[in-house]
């Protein structure tokens, strides 16, 4: 993603950017909404990596979380509900030189967008993908999401949701070509930042599930975890995300080699602990933008080629 | 046809022919039809290409079985090609077939039952079945001949199997080339061109295969020269200009390349898929990519993403796929992201008639998107048009930052026709990406108040950062729900299309500029309509026709043109209720889609004559409709 | 308004009022507006319900902020309810607001900027900001007052915070009930009814909460009685019939239950979702299920599957969801599976204005499906209609084995209005599943040639086994691509709709049966249009109106009705180009959706006056349009 | 699925059915197409279970494989490409008394239908689901499918497919609520039959991937496996599908306890062997048609209830 592209190569850029340079409109999320923390962490990563705003594109779907691009002064595409990934695929496929970030909600990604989600993992294009998972539909005011806990009451299922929640991590661990799968939480900012950083440096499709508080519609879902860091287990490894210095708050550290798929699957199974960290990483998979790389031609060259092609149809 | 007649035909075919009678014809329709899998399609396609290369006018239509694998020797198994051959340019598939070569009597039956064959058609038929060892086959033959005898076809038995077995083991794979030889002799094809075509076609499979096929063709030629007592002479005219010959989907693919597009994002669907097949082979050479997405929604999403990133991309689909793209079309229009969508229309509704022709996506294309979604809809009416339409579409899409839909159909898609080789032009191509910084205070939607046009920013342009959104937004792409902003931006998106309309030329009337009846059409029916009008004129009727390329916005001047005719009637391949049917009144009548559009737009009482046979319309049938609909008391001069 | 005026208002509010002046009014419009989160919506809704229960005519409209969480004390934060109160039935939201209670001056500004308030509106405003300790707040107040002074509003300062703090700690949560008390006093509400309403509303939260809220209301009442010097008397009329009061989405939900539907298969989308919320609470009690599917495509698929299995199901959505359902709509029509689809229209195109009203899905609903897809489109025009439309829709869907779309909109969805309590009828319900064996030789599509109607088989019926398919099929549901079959089955599917058309009654003209101008509308604009027409008549203009419920098929007799007026003009909440704008000609003009439909159908020169403010139309604005559009030389009698 | 429904309970049914009674139109698949074998196996199961044709519904999408319902004399719904599962969900939800079978192609199920596929697993409604996987698009004449082997040339990707194939088994093993996941092949008819039998008896959503030959468009894909039974490993277990008597042809038997999810995942990973059998089974998950079961009422009862409800809105 830091590759020098055909188009911008050689351009000297003396500018330096500070966090504020990446900020656009004032975010309109509710006070206490976990999305704020994610935005801050992203801005920090942009600053750290000194990404040029014009070379950076944030693509999103529809939902509270999908307002994300509006609050950044980069290029952005606030698309359709569930369809962020096809848009991002198009951007990256035609412009591999751009830094592409995708932001989706849990409904956006795993309900209406589920098909694209699976297939984007297959394409394995280099982009950072954030699913802001408040385990509920926020923007439409509290309906059940695939990740809503069993029994949690919403407006469409007031007697509690009928199905156990879909586990996004385990689904992805079953997908061919999955290459970077991590989980973090909005209330652990250092971990959040490091996870996005690691995703940015991953050479492929880097998916992060961010556990995200929605004080308005799913306040109690993460309450215990936020209050009791003991309920959290951090996956750490020299190859993974190593944020051990969380003010000594998070004491449950679990060494996990992110290349170990079997263990990753086991760790992803529901347990009494919330596990944050890098579940799986594999940089060996080819990236679609590279397997599909084509040599570009000038119009004149193309005309010459097409004339040869037309000869095949000549009368 | 009685068993007697058959026998006599058999006799004829077995005796050495005297010097053949040469029948001159300005045009002739033949078809090759076999069980699916026996290669009649290859045979017919080769015959069409050879004829085009010789300089004949040609229009081919595929005969496709409904089932994946229909049982052999059943009417449902009929597969082949129908070729209309002419001295001059041929613009449509014509009327009834004049000559058939059929590999068995059952597939012939299917053609007979569809009323495809002229009453006096010549039928060359495999003779092996009449005397087959299996009595049920012989019985089937007899029954079929009985049914066929209701028309006065002229039968000529051809011992295809017997003959091919003299040089090959598997007649199922050889008959088609033998048939090509027979037809080549009858139609006086240039045998060097025939051999060249076969070489071209089989060269990848090696010299031996090429030789074996040439041998079969020559066997057919020799057999015909000894056994057939007539030849048909449709004189080729050496074309004045360089010509190419291809089908409409190939033309669409070539047009896309010629327009400089670099991404075709699609999901397979009949009859659109072969556009991507044509590109699949060669697009990468041009720096282009065929992206087969996981579904039609993703396909258009990827195209929009690519276009947002500066690349004009297109997607190609058919009815059910168009349905799925509806939501994204609205987003492209709202974000003013240029996009070309090719809809190769098939028979509907729903899955409908996947391989058959219909023109019933017009209103859905124009009005199908919830909310107010101004965009452009155009329809090529010839195979040549398919090439140029994509180029025009791309230019409009970029100039107007809008969505352009190009509606072709199954008739154009699979029909093959020669046309003037296009003189390629670099100006057709997209300008290379310009990533210069944007001007100070420039906005991503700096609408010109008069025209609604605005400048497009592309990721990579310093200073141009904005977030495209499907929500109502102001000129900086900031979400804005205020009434004034909504009124204004709606107007801006609509205005662009009015500006495009102001640049269009009024369409030209085919025939006299005034008269008793004006037939209005769009899309692939052009050739058939104009031929019908010409024939009507020959019989002294004051008929003319008008063919529209732009359906949204409509071309200007229609009201004026309509006012000069006593009656205006569209001819379309889509459904309309017939006047006089139970419960059908002027109020309740469902009307042809173009007629609906024209009525609303011009308030002229535009009638319609439409059919949904899943087949192209015949000029003869349109002529009948003209005759029946011409106002009573109209002058015959 | 100058700072002076404010002060004097403040004074007024601090001195004990003398015996209040009582202003009698046949109708009055008030609104409660606060920062989002301060509860003005609850306050306004309660006020509306109480008023309805007292027997007033009521029409409420929600004021919704554009952002999820707009910053407080900004115009973007305005949230609340607008209530039009009448002695008699109120059919629309009316014109400008007469009285506002605003929780800060910024949210008031937003209403002012939208031109929502009458020039002489009375404004009750929280006085705390004027003297706030933060100078920037005081500054904001002054600036706002300057801007507001362009109109001659009458200000009354209300110390909401000061007062509520006397009995609660958190004024942000108490002001709304205090405001309710103030309004209740001003409008002479029956305090027992007020207390009952509050009890009803908070009963789930426990007695203490109920009491706290009642205390706040009484505090407001008392304060008002001492400080406000006028009361407004909109006399309630004891209704002759039993009445219910609810919003349109609730009415839709109740109608679905009353019709006997047992499955609502949906995916959340504003402003449709609350239909499923209303059902979510209670549907299971009735043996019904709300199935929240994974997306809109699955939602309609599940409904079609359920209906195929014998259950009439419905799906409810809004524009973007309609787009996604397009393909499945074609399948339902092709397989003749009964289905009801409710589209609660919102502002478009694309994601557009999710919470705002528009009537721009009409043409997409009718024509949006590729291929020829005959079906029914109807639009309720009042909240009461929402209830009954679903029942009618279900009956049509089953009788005609067809798809019925019901188009409501955001105005009906969230508007609250009392209407006559429906007398429920078991005949509205689906017949219980009949799983008797089918007759010998019966076919799943035994179309009656005249009507296109056929009998429906349901899994479980012995002998009825067939495979429904979206492919072209014959009466036994066997795939059949033959031209004759295709022509016939297309006709059968279309004929049914013509039969339905033949049963419809011509619509009744509101006003005189002939005249100078006829305003034609559909959907939620009915009340506003009729009020405008009535007012036009009062000023002597010869205007009438016509409101359509069936849009496809259209109701009969329109041509005749139109011919009796000098001018016919639709009034709609969708986009049309304005005559006289650059590049807009009679040919290029984009027209209102209903006018388009009517022009094509009747060939009458139907003009249109449309607006897309994201808000309901005001009767006054429609009246202006009538006055401007009435043909010159029209008689004033 | 054999539950006696409210509607038909108590009806004496003396009929007996033979295989032919279930056959309708003559199948129109190509000679040698694997779909023929699946149809035969299904007819055998119908006969064995003596399912009443009118109580049985076959739902399909669009593709060669989706013609399936047309060839059976039961109720059928030949739906839309990718959308068989929503239709089947609707059928089963409103009529739990019906026996529901679903037939899809690989493109149908894992490409355009991928989102519904994931969610249908979650719903876990009792139905037998067959994915006829010829690893190519058949009906539309040879385009790449998600399951197409890497490098296999098709008409849209003539230089060979760009992505490694999606592994349907491993994806499903990552899904919450997955309850029966099996694989079989059209060319091992006894195994095919037993697998469908086992699926039919499974109390939940039973998914079978059938490896299916398409001699026309993907002839060589399964050629080696068909010719060399040694390349196949049969998963056997007393709890699973026990078809050991395959004429002694299939010698590689692997004991696998279908409740062992970890091992199932491991077995599902690509290997040099084709594994047939039951990968995973778990009958503990609730079925959606049961968690959503509602008591039905007569119209009169409903009117009474609704009148009470309307009281809440009374003026
Ligand atoms: C096609 C379509 N369907 C439905 C909607 C309505 N909608 C908007 S956001 C949303 C879900 C929001 O939930 P989630 O994706 O979890 O994001 P969150 O708001 O919780 O961040 C829905 C259903 C829509 N905009 N478009
Ligand atoms: C919405 C839609 N998109 C595309 C198609 C075209 N189409 C029909 S079948 C098919 C794929 C067939 O492949 P598969 O699902 O693997 O089934 P098979 O034919 O191989 O059995 C496609 C793309 C369609 N009918 N509808
Ligand atoms: S509703 Fe929930 S998710 Fe949405 S902005 Fe508010 S807190 Fe965040
Ligand atoms: S094309 Fe392939 S999958 Fe389709 S019927 Fe023929 S062999 Fe079977
Ligand atoms: Mg969410
Ligand atoms: Mg397949």
PDB file of C-alpha atoms in Angstrom, chain C residues 287-369:
ATOM      1  CA  UNK C 287     -50.228 -16.510  15.303  1.00  0.00           C
ATOM      2  CA  UNK C 288     -48.117 -14.225  13.178  1.00  0.00           C
ATOM      3  CA  UNK C 289     -44.389 -13.969  12.694  1.00  0.00           C
ATOM      4  CA  UNK C 290     -42.160 -10.997  11.983  1.00  0.00           C
ATOM      5  CA  UNK C 291     -39.201 -12.483  10.175  1.00  0.00           C
ATOM      6  CA  UNK C 292     -36.264 -10.117   9.970  1.00  0.00           C
ATOM      7  CA  UNK C 293     -34.370 -11.546   7.033  1.00  0.00           C
ATOM      8  CA  UNK C 294     -30.692 -11.072   6.192  1.00  0.00           C
ATOM      9  CA  UNK C 295     -31.522  -8.547   3.472  1.00  0.00           C
ATOM     10  CA  UNK C 296     -34.419  -7.241   1.385  1.00  0.00           C
ATOM     11  CA  UNK C 297     -33.969  -9.905  -1.252  1.00  0.00           C
ATOM     12  CA  UNK C 298     -34.278 -12.688   1.281  1.00  0.00           C
ATOM     13  CA  UNK C 299     -37.196 -10.881   2.904  1.00  0.00           C
ATOM     14  CA  UNK C 300     -39.315 -10.965  -0.216  1.00  0.00           C
ATOM     15  CA  UNK C 301     -38.073 -14.457  -1.073  1.00  0.00           C
ATOM     16  CA  UNK C 302     -39.279 -15.761   2.265  1.00  0.00           C
ATOM     17  CA  UNK C 303     -42.643 -14.052   1.746  1.00  0.00           C
ATOM     18  CA  UNK C 304     -43.021 -15.622  -1.693  1.00  0.00           C
ATOM     19  CA  UNK C 305     -42.044 -19.042  -0.368  1.00  0.00           C
ATOM     20  CA  UNK C 306     -44.594 -18.715   2.421  1.00  0.00           C
ATOM     21  CA  UNK C 307     -47.257 -17.598   0.003  1.00  0.00           C
ATOM     22  CA  UNK C 308     -46.484 -20.464  -2.362  1.00  0.00           C
ATOM     23  CA  UNK C 309     -47.008 -22.707   0.643  1.00  0.00           C
ATOM     24  CA  UNK C 310     -50.457 -21.263   1.187  1.00  0.00           C
ATOM     25  CA  UNK C 311     -49.921 -18.348   3.486  1.00  0.00           C
ATOM     26  CA  UNK C 312     -50.447 -14.836   2.223  1.00  0.00           C
ATOM     27  CA  UNK C 313     -47.447 -12.963   3.409  1.00  0.00           C
ATOM     28  CA  UNK C 314     -46.263  -9.442   3.020  1.00  0.00           C
ATOM     29  CA  UNK C 315     -43.042  -7.540   2.985  1.00  0.00           C
ATOM     30  CA  UNK C 316     -42.551  -3.917   3.907  1.00  0.00           C
ATOM     31  CA  UNK C 317     -39.742  -1.664   2.821  1.00  0.00           C
ATOM     32  CA  UNK C 318     -38.747   1.689   1.365  1.00  0.00           C
ATOM     33  CA  UNK C 319     -37.071   2.830  -1.903  1.00  0.00           C
ATOM     34  CA  UNK C 320     -33.642   1.198  -1.660  1.00  0.00           C
ATOM     35  CA  UNK C 321     -35.291  -1.993  -0.476  1.00  0.00           C
ATOM     36  CA  UNK C 322     -37.827  -1.854  -3.310  1.00  0.00           C
ATOM     37  CA  UNK C 323     -34.885  -1.697  -5.695  1.00  0.00           C
ATOM     38  CA  UNK C 324     -33.470  -4.891  -4.268  1.00  0.00           C
ATOM     39  CA  UNK C 325     -36.788  -6.711  -4.473  1.00  0.00           C
ATOM     40  CA  UNK C 326     -37.206  -6.028  -8.177  1.00  0.00           C
ATOM     41  CA  UNK C 327     -36.094  -9.423  -9.418  1.00  0.00           C
ATOM     42  CA  UNK C 328     -38.287 -11.362  -7.008  1.00  0.00           C
ATOM     43  CA  UNK C 329     -41.314  -9.241  -7.930  1.00  0.00           C
ATOM     44  CA  UNK C 330     -40.960 -10.564 -11.463  1.00  0.00           C
ATOM     45  CA  UNK C 331     -40.866 -14.117 -10.150  1.00  0.00           C
ATOM     46  CA  UNK C 332     -43.999 -13.661  -8.045  1.00  0.00           C
ATOM     47  CA  UNK C 333     -45.856 -12.263 -11.048  1.00  0.00           C
ATOM     48  CA  UNK C 334     -44.610 -14.997 -13.348  1.00  0.00           C
ATOM     49  CA  UNK C 335     -45.533 -17.787 -10.935  1.00  0.00           C
ATOM     50  CA  UNK C 336     -48.757 -15.970  -9.990  1.00  0.00           C
ATOM     51  CA  UNK C 337     -47.938 -16.187  -6.316  1.00  0.00           C
ATOM     52  CA  UNK C 338     -50.068 -13.748  -4.291  1.00  0.00           C
ATOM     53  CA  UNK C 339     -47.978 -11.146  -2.531  1.00  0.00           C
ATOM     54  CA  UNK C 340     -48.468  -7.792  -0.847  1.00  0.00           C
ATOM     55  CA  UNK C 341     -45.594  -5.326  -0.776  1.00  0.00           C
ATOM     56  CA  UNK C 342     -45.805  -2.160   1.275  1.00  0.00           C
ATOM     57  CA  UNK C 343     -43.439   0.588   0.153  1.00  0.00           C
ATOM     58  CA  UNK C 344     -43.216   3.423   2.653  1.00  0.00           C
ATOM     59  CA  UNK C 345     -41.734   5.971   0.303  1.00  0.00           C
ATOM     60  CA  UNK C 346     -38.933   8.213   1.461  1.00  0.00           C
ATOM     61  CA  UNK C 347     -36.909  10.938  -0.219  1.00  0.00           C
ATOM     62  CA  UNK C 348     -34.649   9.808  -3.011  1.00  0.00           C
ATOM     63  CA  UNK C 349     -32.862   9.109  -5.212  1.00  0.00           C
ATOM     64  CA  UNK C 350     -30.501   6.530  -3.733  1.00  0.00           C
ATOM     65  CA  UNK C 351     -30.150   6.799   0.027  1.00  0.00           C
ATOM     66  CA  UNK C 352     -31.483  10.318  -0.450  1.00  0.00           C
ATOM     67  CA  UNK C 353     -33.454  11.750   2.460  1.00  0.00           C
ATOM     68  CA  UNK C 354     -34.154   8.661   4.551  1.00  0.00           C
ATOM     69  CA  UNK C 355     -36.537  10.241   7.025  1.00  0.00           C
ATOM     70  CA  UNK C 356     -38.308  12.633   4.689  1.00  0.00           C
ATOM     71  CA  UNK C 357     -41.369  12.362   2.541  1.00  0.00           C
ATOM     72  CA  UNK C 358     -41.451  11.965  -1.221  1.00  0.00           C
ATOM     73  CA  UNK C 359     -43.776  10.323  -3.732  1.00  0.00           C
ATOM     74  CA  UNK C 360     -41.191   9.318  -6.273  1.00  0.00           C
ATOM     75  CA  UNK C 361     -41.444   5.540  -6.365  1.00  0.00           C
ATOM     76  CA  UNK C 362     -44.607   5.513  -8.444  1.00  0.00           C
ATOM     77  CA  UNK C 363     -43.166   4.838 -11.857  1.00  0.00           C
ATOM     78  CA  UNK C 364     -40.579   2.443 -10.484  1.00  0.00           C
ATOM     79  CA  UNK C 365     -43.343   0.549  -8.704  1.00  0.00           C
ATOM     80  CA  UNK C 366     -45.388   0.254 -11.879  1.00  0.00           C
ATOM     81  CA  UNK C 367     -42.683  -0.111 -14.532  1.00  0.00           C
ATOM     82  CA  UNK C 368     -39.574  -1.013 -12.598  1.00  0.00           C
ATOM     83  CA  UNK C 369     -39.375  -4.706 -13.402  1.00  0.00           C
TER      84      UNK C 369
END
